[in-house]
Short mmCIF file of C-alpha atoms in Angstrom, two decimals:
data_model
loop_
_atom_site.label_atom_id
_atom_site.label_comp_id
_atom_site.label_asym_id
_atom_site.label_seq_id
_atom_site.Cartn_x
_atom_site.Cartn_y
_atom_site.Cartn_z
CA MET A 1 44.63 -37.51 77.25
CA HIS A 2 41.52 -39.12 78.86
CA GLU A 3 43.81 -40.24 81.61
CA LEU A 4 43.23 -37.06 83.59
CA SER A 5 39.50 -37.85 83.09
CA LEU A 6 40.09 -41.41 84.66
CA CYS A 7 42.07 -39.90 87.46
CA GLU A 8 39.38 -37.45 88.21
CA SER A 9 37.12 -40.30 88.37
CA ILE A 10 39.21 -42.19 90.64
CA ILE A 11 39.63 -39.23 92.96
CA GLU A 12 35.72 -38.73 93.08
CA THR A 13 35.50 -42.38 94.13
CA LEU A 14 38.17 -41.90 96.89
CA THR A 15 36.55 -38.77 98.31
CA VAL A 16 33.16 -40.45 98.37
CA GLN A 17 34.54 -43.84 99.79
CA THR A 18 36.52 -42.29 102.57
CA GLN A 19 33.72 -39.82 103.57
CA ARG A 20 31.19 -42.54 103.75
CA GLN A 21 33.36 -44.87 105.85
CA GLY A 22 34.83 -42.29 108.21
CA PHE A 23 38.42 -41.90 106.98
CA SER A 24 40.12 -38.56 106.33
CA ARG A 25 42.91 -39.52 104.00
CA VAL A 26 43.86 -41.94 101.39
CA ARG A 27 47.69 -43.31 101.91
CA ARG A 28 47.72 -45.83 98.86
CA VAL A 29 45.54 -46.85 95.93
CA TRP A 30 45.81 -50.01 94.16
CA LEU A 31 44.66 -50.18 90.50
CA GLU A 32 44.07 -53.04 88.17
CA ILE A 33 44.59 -52.25 84.56
CA GLY A 34 44.09 -54.80 81.83
CA ALA A 35 47.08 -55.10 79.16
CA LEU A 36 44.60 -54.28 76.41
CA ALA A 37 42.85 -51.37 78.25
CA ASN A 38 42.85 -48.00 76.44
CA VAL A 39 45.16 -46.42 79.02
CA GLU A 40 48.78 -45.23 78.85
CA LEU A 41 50.18 -46.11 82.34
CA ASP A 42 52.77 -43.24 82.35
CA ALA A 43 50.16 -40.66 81.29
CA LEU A 44 47.85 -42.15 84.17
CA ARG A 45 50.62 -41.92 86.65
CA PHE A 46 51.35 -38.28 85.61
CA ALA A 47 47.60 -37.28 85.56
CA PHE A 48 47.13 -38.86 89.09
CA GLU A 49 49.72 -36.62 90.47
CA ILE A 50 47.79 -33.60 89.10
CA ALA A 51 44.39 -34.86 90.14
CA ARG A 52 45.37 -35.82 93.65
CA ARG A 53 46.26 -32.21 94.54
CA ASP A 54 44.23 -30.61 97.51
CA THR A 55 42.09 -33.88 97.82
CA VAL A 56 41.76 -36.66 100.38
CA ALA A 57 44.48 -38.38 98.09
CA ASP A 58 46.99 -35.61 98.02
CA THR A 59 50.07 -37.68 99.15
CA ALA A 60 48.57 -41.03 98.03
CA GLU A 61 50.85 -43.38 96.37
CA LEU A 62 49.63 -45.06 93.21
CA ASP A 63 50.14 -48.84 92.57
CA ILE A 64 49.34 -50.26 89.12
CA VAL A 65 48.84 -54.02 88.75
CA THR A 66 48.79 -54.95 85.00
CA LEU A 67 46.28 -58.08 84.16
CA PRO A 68 47.17 -60.11 81.45
CA GLY A 69 45.14 -60.42 78.08
CA GLN A 70 42.88 -63.48 78.00
CA ALA A 71 40.64 -64.71 75.40
CA TYR A 72 38.82 -67.64 74.13
CA CYS A 73 39.30 -68.79 70.63
CA LEU A 74 36.10 -70.03 68.83
CA ASP A 75 38.04 -72.11 66.33
CA CYS A 76 40.32 -73.79 68.80
CA ALA A 77 37.53 -74.01 71.50
CA GLN A 78 40.15 -73.20 74.12
CA ALA A 79 41.50 -70.20 76.37
CA ILE A 80 44.55 -68.33 74.78
CA ALA A 81 46.77 -65.58 75.87
CA VAL A 82 46.62 -62.31 73.90
CA HIS A 83 48.72 -59.13 74.09
CA GLN A 84 46.93 -56.97 71.37
CA TYR A 85 43.51 -56.69 69.73
CA TYR A 86 44.96 -57.61 66.58
CA ASP A 87 46.79 -60.66 67.76
CA PRO A 88 46.28 -63.91 65.87
CA CYS A 89 45.41 -67.10 68.18
CA PRO A 90 48.74 -68.53 69.01
CA CYS A 91 47.35 -72.08 68.22
CA CYS A 92 45.33 -71.65 64.85
CA GLY A 93 46.64 -68.12 63.66
CA GLY A 94 43.01 -66.96 63.38
CA PHE A 95 41.24 -64.06 64.65
CA GLN A 96 38.00 -65.60 65.73
CA TRP A 97 38.52 -64.95 69.52
CA ARG A 98 36.73 -63.25 72.10
CA LEU A 99 38.33 -61.27 75.00
CA THR A 100 37.68 -62.81 78.32
CA GLY A 101 40.08 -60.47 80.37
CA GLY A 102 42.51 -57.75 80.18
CA ASN A 103 40.48 -54.89 79.44
CA GLU A 104 39.88 -54.00 83.13
CA MET A 105 40.20 -50.62 84.76
CA ARG A 106 39.37 -51.03 88.18
CA ILE A 107 40.11 -49.63 91.60
CA LYS A 108 41.14 -52.77 93.54
CA GLU A 109 41.97 -51.45 96.95
CA LEU A 110 42.82 -48.47 99.18
CA GLU A 111 44.82 -47.85 102.21
CA VAL A 112 43.15 -45.07 104.45
CA GLU A 113 43.44 -43.43 107.58
CA MET G 1 59.44 -48.47 120.03
CA CYS G 2 56.44 -46.56 119.98
CA SER G 3 56.88 -43.61 122.40
CA THR G 4 53.34 -43.70 123.60
CA CYS G 5 52.34 -47.32 124.38
CA GLY G 6 55.52 -49.14 123.82
CA CYS G 7 54.59 -51.58 121.28
CA GLY G 8 57.27 -52.49 118.68
CA GLU G 9 57.29 -49.93 115.76
CA ASN G 10 57.97 -52.53 113.18
CA GLU G 11 54.60 -54.29 113.99
CA LEU G 12 52.90 -50.75 113.72
CA THR G 13 53.06 -49.65 110.30
CA ILE G 14 49.44 -50.29 110.28
CA HIS G 15 48.32 -49.15 113.46
CA ALA G 16 45.00 -50.78 113.83
CA HIS G 17 44.48 -52.52 117.15
CA ASP G 18 44.33 -55.90 115.88
CA HIS G 19 47.91 -56.90 116.14
CA ALA G 20 49.39 -59.47 118.61
CA HIS G 21 50.93 -58.09 121.70
CA ASP G 22 53.63 -60.18 122.88
CA PRO G 23 53.87 -59.83 125.93
CA PRO G 24 50.19 -58.78 126.18
CA HIS G 25 49.71 -55.45 128.20
CA ALA G 26 46.78 -53.33 129.04
CA HIS G 27 45.56 -50.30 127.12
CA PRO G 28 44.24 -48.02 129.73
CA HIS G 29 44.97 -44.86 127.81
CA ALA G 30 43.08 -43.43 124.60
CA HIS G 31 44.75 -44.18 121.20
CA ASP G 32 44.48 -40.92 119.50
CA HIS G 33 48.23 -40.55 118.96
CA ALA G 34 48.32 -42.22 115.60
CA PRO G 35 45.68 -42.42 112.87
CA GLU G 36 44.03 -45.93 112.38
CA VAL G 37 45.21 -47.25 108.95
CA ARG G 38 42.90 -49.66 107.25
CA ARG G 39 42.93 -51.46 103.86
CA LEU G 40 39.38 -51.31 101.95
CA ALA G 41 38.74 -53.60 99.32
CA LEU G 42 36.74 -51.89 96.58
CA GLU G 43 36.92 -53.71 93.34
CA GLN G 44 35.20 -50.97 91.56
CA ASP G 45 35.50 -49.86 87.97
CA ILE G 46 37.24 -46.60 87.52
CA LEU G 47 34.41 -45.32 85.13
CA THR G 48 31.59 -46.54 87.51
CA LYS G 49 30.25 -42.94 87.65
CA ASN G 50 30.08 -42.47 84.09
CA ALA G 51 28.47 -46.05 83.57
CA GLU G 52 25.65 -44.95 85.91
CA PHE G 53 24.95 -41.92 84.01
CA ALA G 54 24.98 -44.07 80.81
CA ALA G 55 22.61 -46.49 82.23
CA GLY G 56 20.15 -43.60 83.05
CA ASN G 57 20.56 -42.24 79.57
CA ARG G 58 19.96 -45.71 78.09
CA ARG G 59 16.81 -46.15 80.18
CA LEU G 60 15.56 -42.74 78.95
CA PHE G 61 16.38 -43.44 75.13
CA ALA G 62 14.32 -46.91 75.70
CA GLU G 63 11.26 -45.16 77.43
CA ARG G 64 11.15 -42.92 74.54
CA GLY G 65 11.83 -45.44 71.63
CA VAL G 66 14.96 -43.45 70.37
CA LEU G 67 17.67 -45.19 68.47
CA VAL G 68 20.85 -43.36 69.67
CA LEU G 69 24.25 -43.83 67.85
CA ASN G 70 27.55 -42.58 68.93
CA LEU G 71 29.57 -41.60 65.91
CA VAL G 72 33.43 -41.66 66.32
CA SER G 73 36.33 -41.03 64.15
CA SER G 74 39.37 -39.05 63.56
CA PRO G 75 39.10 -35.41 62.72
CA GLY G 76 38.26 -34.82 59.12
CA SER G 77 36.75 -38.09 58.36
CA GLY G 78 33.62 -36.58 57.06
CA LYS G 79 31.23 -37.25 59.91
CA THR G 80 29.36 -33.84 59.54
CA THR G 81 28.77 -34.16 55.94
CA LEU G 82 27.68 -37.70 56.29
CA LEU G 83 25.44 -36.47 58.99
CA ALA G 84 23.97 -33.55 57.20
CA ARG G 85 23.20 -35.63 54.25
CA THR G 86 21.67 -38.56 56.41
CA VAL G 87 19.40 -35.97 58.38
CA GLN G 88 18.26 -34.44 55.04
CA THR G 89 16.71 -37.67 53.99
CA LEU G 90 15.57 -39.33 57.12
CA ARG G 91 13.82 -36.17 58.66
CA THR G 92 10.98 -36.57 56.35
CA GLU G 93 10.49 -40.31 57.71
CA PHE G 94 10.79 -39.92 61.43
CA PRO G 95 12.18 -37.34 64.05
CA VAL G 96 16.10 -36.92 64.01
CA ALA G 97 18.37 -34.91 65.96
CA VAL G 98 22.17 -34.38 66.49
CA ILE G 99 24.22 -33.58 69.30
CA GLY G 100 27.86 -32.58 68.38
CA GLY G 101 31.07 -32.39 70.39
CA ASP G 102 33.83 -30.45 69.30
CA GLN G 103 36.39 -28.44 71.40
CA GLN G 104 35.53 -25.09 69.87
CA THR G 105 32.94 -23.53 67.68
CA ALA G 106 29.34 -24.36 66.71
CA ASN G 107 30.12 -24.72 63.18
CA ASP G 108 28.89 -28.29 62.83
CA ALA G 109 25.65 -27.74 64.71
CA GLU G 110 24.97 -24.97 61.97
CA ARG G 111 25.65 -27.35 59.26
CA ILE G 112 23.16 -29.86 60.83
CA ARG G 113 20.54 -27.20 61.19
CA ALA G 114 21.05 -26.03 57.69
CA ALA G 115 20.22 -29.60 56.73
CA GLY G 116 16.76 -29.39 58.67
CA ALA G 117 17.56 -31.07 61.89
CA PRO G 118 17.62 -29.92 65.37
CA ALA G 119 21.16 -29.78 66.60
CA LEU G 120 23.33 -28.91 69.69
CA GLN G 121 26.83 -28.29 69.85
CA ILE G 122 28.81 -29.23 73.13
CA ASN G 123 32.02 -27.42 73.35
CA THR G 124 34.26 -29.66 75.47
CA GLY G 125 36.86 -26.79 75.86
CA LYS G 126 40.11 -28.75 76.38
CA GLY G 127 38.21 -31.96 76.67
CA CYS G 128 38.91 -34.89 74.28
CA HIS G 129 35.55 -36.79 74.54
CA LEU G 130 31.86 -36.43 75.49
CA ASP G 131 30.85 -38.29 78.60
CA ALA G 132 27.40 -39.57 79.64
CA HIS G 133 26.91 -36.71 82.19
CA GLY G 134 27.39 -34.06 79.51
CA ILE G 135 24.91 -35.82 77.33
CA GLY G 136 22.23 -35.83 80.13
CA HIS G 137 22.73 -32.10 80.39
CA ALA G 138 22.57 -31.54 76.44
CA LEU G 139 19.09 -33.21 76.54
CA GLU G 140 17.88 -30.56 78.82
CA ARG G 141 18.37 -28.34 76.05
CA LEU G 142 17.76 -30.47 72.98
CA PRO G 143 14.51 -32.49 73.10
CA LEU G 144 14.61 -36.04 72.37
CA PRO G 145 13.55 -37.03 68.78
CA GLU G 146 10.93 -39.58 70.10
CA HIS G 147 10.48 -42.50 67.96
CA GLY G 148 13.39 -41.42 65.92
CA VAL G 149 17.13 -41.25 65.84
CA LEU G 150 19.53 -39.24 67.85
CA PHE G 151 22.99 -39.19 66.53
CA ILE G 152 25.84 -37.96 68.84
CA GLU G 153 28.80 -36.70 66.89
CA ASN G 154 31.70 -37.19 69.24
CA VAL G 155 34.91 -35.22 69.42
CA GLY G 156 37.26 -36.27 66.53
CA ASN G 157 39.52 -38.39 68.29
CA LEU G 158 40.12 -42.37 67.92
CA VAL G 159 41.37 -42.88 71.31
CA CYS G 160 39.49 -41.21 74.31
CA PRO G 161 35.93 -41.70 73.32
CA ALA G 162 36.20 -45.37 73.00
CA ASP G 163 36.18 -45.71 76.80
CA PHE G 164 33.03 -43.57 77.47
CA ASP G 165 29.57 -45.08 77.32
CA LEU G 166 27.04 -42.39 76.59
CA GLY G 167 24.03 -44.72 76.58
CA GLU G 168 24.18 -45.23 73.01
CA ALA G 169 22.73 -48.56 71.22
CA CYS G 170 26.06 -48.57 69.14
CA LYS G 171 29.17 -46.78 68.48
CA VAL G 172 29.70 -46.34 64.73
CA VAL G 173 33.26 -45.61 63.74
CA VAL G 174 33.90 -43.56 60.60
CA LEU G 175 36.98 -44.15 58.64
CA SER G 176 37.75 -42.19 55.39
CA VAL G 177 39.93 -43.68 52.72
CA THR G 178 42.13 -40.51 52.78
CA GLU G 179 43.53 -41.98 56.11
CA GLY G 180 45.80 -44.96 56.55
CA GLU G 181 44.34 -48.36 55.84
CA ASP G 182 45.95 -49.85 59.23
CA LYS G 183 44.04 -47.36 61.41
CA PRO G 184 42.02 -50.12 62.83
CA LEU G 185 45.40 -51.73 64.00
CA LYS G 186 46.69 -48.37 65.30
CA TYR G 187 43.65 -47.61 67.20
CA PRO G 188 42.36 -51.09 68.19
CA ASN G 189 40.30 -50.23 71.26
CA MET G 190 37.86 -47.96 69.05
CA PHE G 191 37.32 -50.58 66.43
CA ALA G 192 36.81 -53.11 69.08
CA ALA G 193 34.29 -51.01 70.76
CA ALA G 194 32.29 -50.25 67.57
CA GLY G 195 29.43 -52.21 66.09
CA LEU G 196 29.53 -50.55 62.83
CA MET G 197 32.35 -49.33 60.63
CA LEU G 198 31.60 -46.73 57.78
CA LEU G 199 34.38 -46.55 55.26
CA ASN G 200 33.82 -43.07 53.97
CA LYS G 201 34.95 -40.97 50.96
CA THR G 202 35.01 -43.78 48.56
CA ASP G 203 34.52 -41.49 45.55
CA LEU G 204 38.14 -40.54 46.05
CA LEU G 205 39.66 -44.30 45.66
CA PRO G 206 40.55 -43.99 42.15
CA HIS G 207 43.05 -41.18 43.02
CA LEU G 208 44.45 -43.13 46.11
CA ASP G 209 46.59 -46.13 46.81
CA PHE G 210 44.17 -47.18 49.67
CA ASP G 211 43.94 -50.97 49.86
CA VAL G 212 40.14 -51.48 50.88
CA ALA G 213 40.45 -55.27 51.19
CA ARG G 214 43.41 -54.88 53.57
CA CYS G 215 41.66 -52.20 55.82
CA LEU G 216 38.53 -54.36 56.17
CA ASP G 217 40.93 -57.29 57.01
CA TYR G 218 42.55 -55.26 59.83
CA ALA G 219 39.13 -54.16 61.06
CA ARG G 220 37.81 -57.71 61.34
CA ARG G 221 41.01 -58.90 62.98
CA VAL G 222 40.44 -56.38 65.75
CA ASN G 223 36.67 -57.05 65.66
CA PRO G 224 35.35 -60.07 64.02
CA ASP G 225 31.74 -59.01 64.58
CA ILE G 226 32.14 -55.44 63.29
CA ARG G 227 29.62 -54.68 60.28
CA ILE G 228 31.11 -52.58 57.54
CA LEU G 229 29.60 -50.43 54.96
CA GLN G 230 31.30 -48.48 52.22
CA LEU G 231 30.03 -44.96 51.11
CA SER G 232 30.60 -41.73 49.99
CA ALA G 233 28.52 -38.82 51.65
CA ARG G 234 29.69 -36.63 48.95
CA SER G 235 28.59 -38.64 45.80
CA GLY G 236 25.79 -40.50 47.78
CA GLU G 237 27.13 -43.79 46.58
CA GLY G 238 26.59 -46.52 49.25
CA MET G 239 24.31 -44.21 51.26
CA ASP G 240 21.28 -46.42 50.72
CA ALA G 241 22.70 -49.36 52.70
CA TRP G 242 23.62 -46.84 55.50
CA LEU G 243 19.93 -45.49 55.55
CA ASP G 244 18.39 -48.86 55.52
CA TRP G 245 20.52 -49.99 58.56
CA LEU G 246 19.18 -46.72 60.28
CA ARG G 247 15.66 -47.33 59.46
CA GLN G 248 16.00 -51.05 60.64
CA GLY G 249 17.69 -49.81 63.83
CA GLN G 250 14.89 -47.35 64.27
CA ARG G 251 12.10 -49.81 63.74
CA SER G 252 13.79 -52.19 66.36
CA ALA G 253 13.92 -49.42 68.95
CA LEU G 254 10.24 -48.72 68.46
CA ALA G 255 9.29 -52.53 68.73
CA ARG G 256 11.33 -52.67 71.98
CA GLN G 257 9.26 -49.89 73.19
CA VAL G 258 6.07 -51.19 71.97
CA SER G 259 6.68 -54.55 73.92
CA ARG G 260 7.63 -52.86 76.93
CA LEU G 261 4.60 -50.67 76.90
CA GLU G 262 2.50 -53.71 76.16
CA ALA G 263 3.88 -55.66 79.09
CA ASP G 264 3.47 -52.42 81.26
CA LEU G 265 -0.37 -52.15 80.14
CA ALA G 266 -0.87 -55.88 80.77
CA ALA G 267 0.54 -55.70 84.17
CA ALA G 268 -1.71 -52.43 84.71
CA ARG G 269 -4.67 -54.33 83.65
CA ALA G 270 -4.05 -57.37 85.63
CA ARG G 271 -3.68 -55.05 88.92
CA LEU G 272 -6.88 -53.25 88.03
CA ALA G 273 -8.88 -56.42 87.51
CA GLU G 274 -7.41 -57.84 90.82
CA SER G 275 -8.52 -54.56 92.63
CA ALA G 276 -12.01 -54.87 91.02
CA ALA G 277 -12.60 -58.74 92.11
#
């Protein structure tokens, strides 16, 4: 259940950012989470409800945007789409690919007041 | 209609005063009736803070020429037995130390100390992983094994520790043959994050149906670059390759430290010569 740690880290960032920029409350948070990131989205939403209490974000809505898994297959020398770390390349069936996107865990944007 | 200044409410969900006014009108009054709402683009990793602490740890390890390894596995894979056996041999060659993470008890640290190496136990309480900040604090109480190897034995958990960089040179994932051979597929993030996999308890293979080739194939599907060593910490079989891998890593860490110190020395000498001239 490291989703709670992730949410505590998000709340810390929100607290610092709102203070630094002179705002008092966070209304909405947009996260970008890669499809292959080590995060359970339901657990993240649940943990956020707990972590936001009595903070600058205590009524903040959470919007999660999922980013697709992207990789480069060394054997095919081309970009491919992947859904799991153990997916074979859809073109050659091999596993010699390197992930180029899809493991992000990022705070993209905030709505503050 | 907004009751204070009369602008249309539907254009006021964001009450920053950069909206068009049609028809335009003057604003002679102070606008403290509604908070200003703004969008802030952040584009910041959720674990930025941990990454900063990890970078600090990594700098410290490099300055002191310490090879730091983060050992991760399920509970019961044999990490502590492996480490006890490892430090027993290596402590006669260079400094070694162990930081162990468990939710409760100091049992593991006691086993490491009994094997002859300094050890510090971090109890995470309900926590499921170690983080870089906690390692920084642990190092206030456990002297760094300068020019040697620091092992960090993470909490037994194949999920959460995958995300938390501690400043280590490499994650070493330990999998024992008493577990399922499809663990690399079930917990792909951990096997993708590891540089080395140790397949432990191989002395038990004759008694099990564990398919080694299939397990290694699964690990390489998830991480084509992963190095794999097979061993039994109990019987000692395969331990030499692991110990050699550690010796080589320790020498590389030392060599990097020497290069950096030489560069520093050269820069300092150049500055001295410059000031004398």
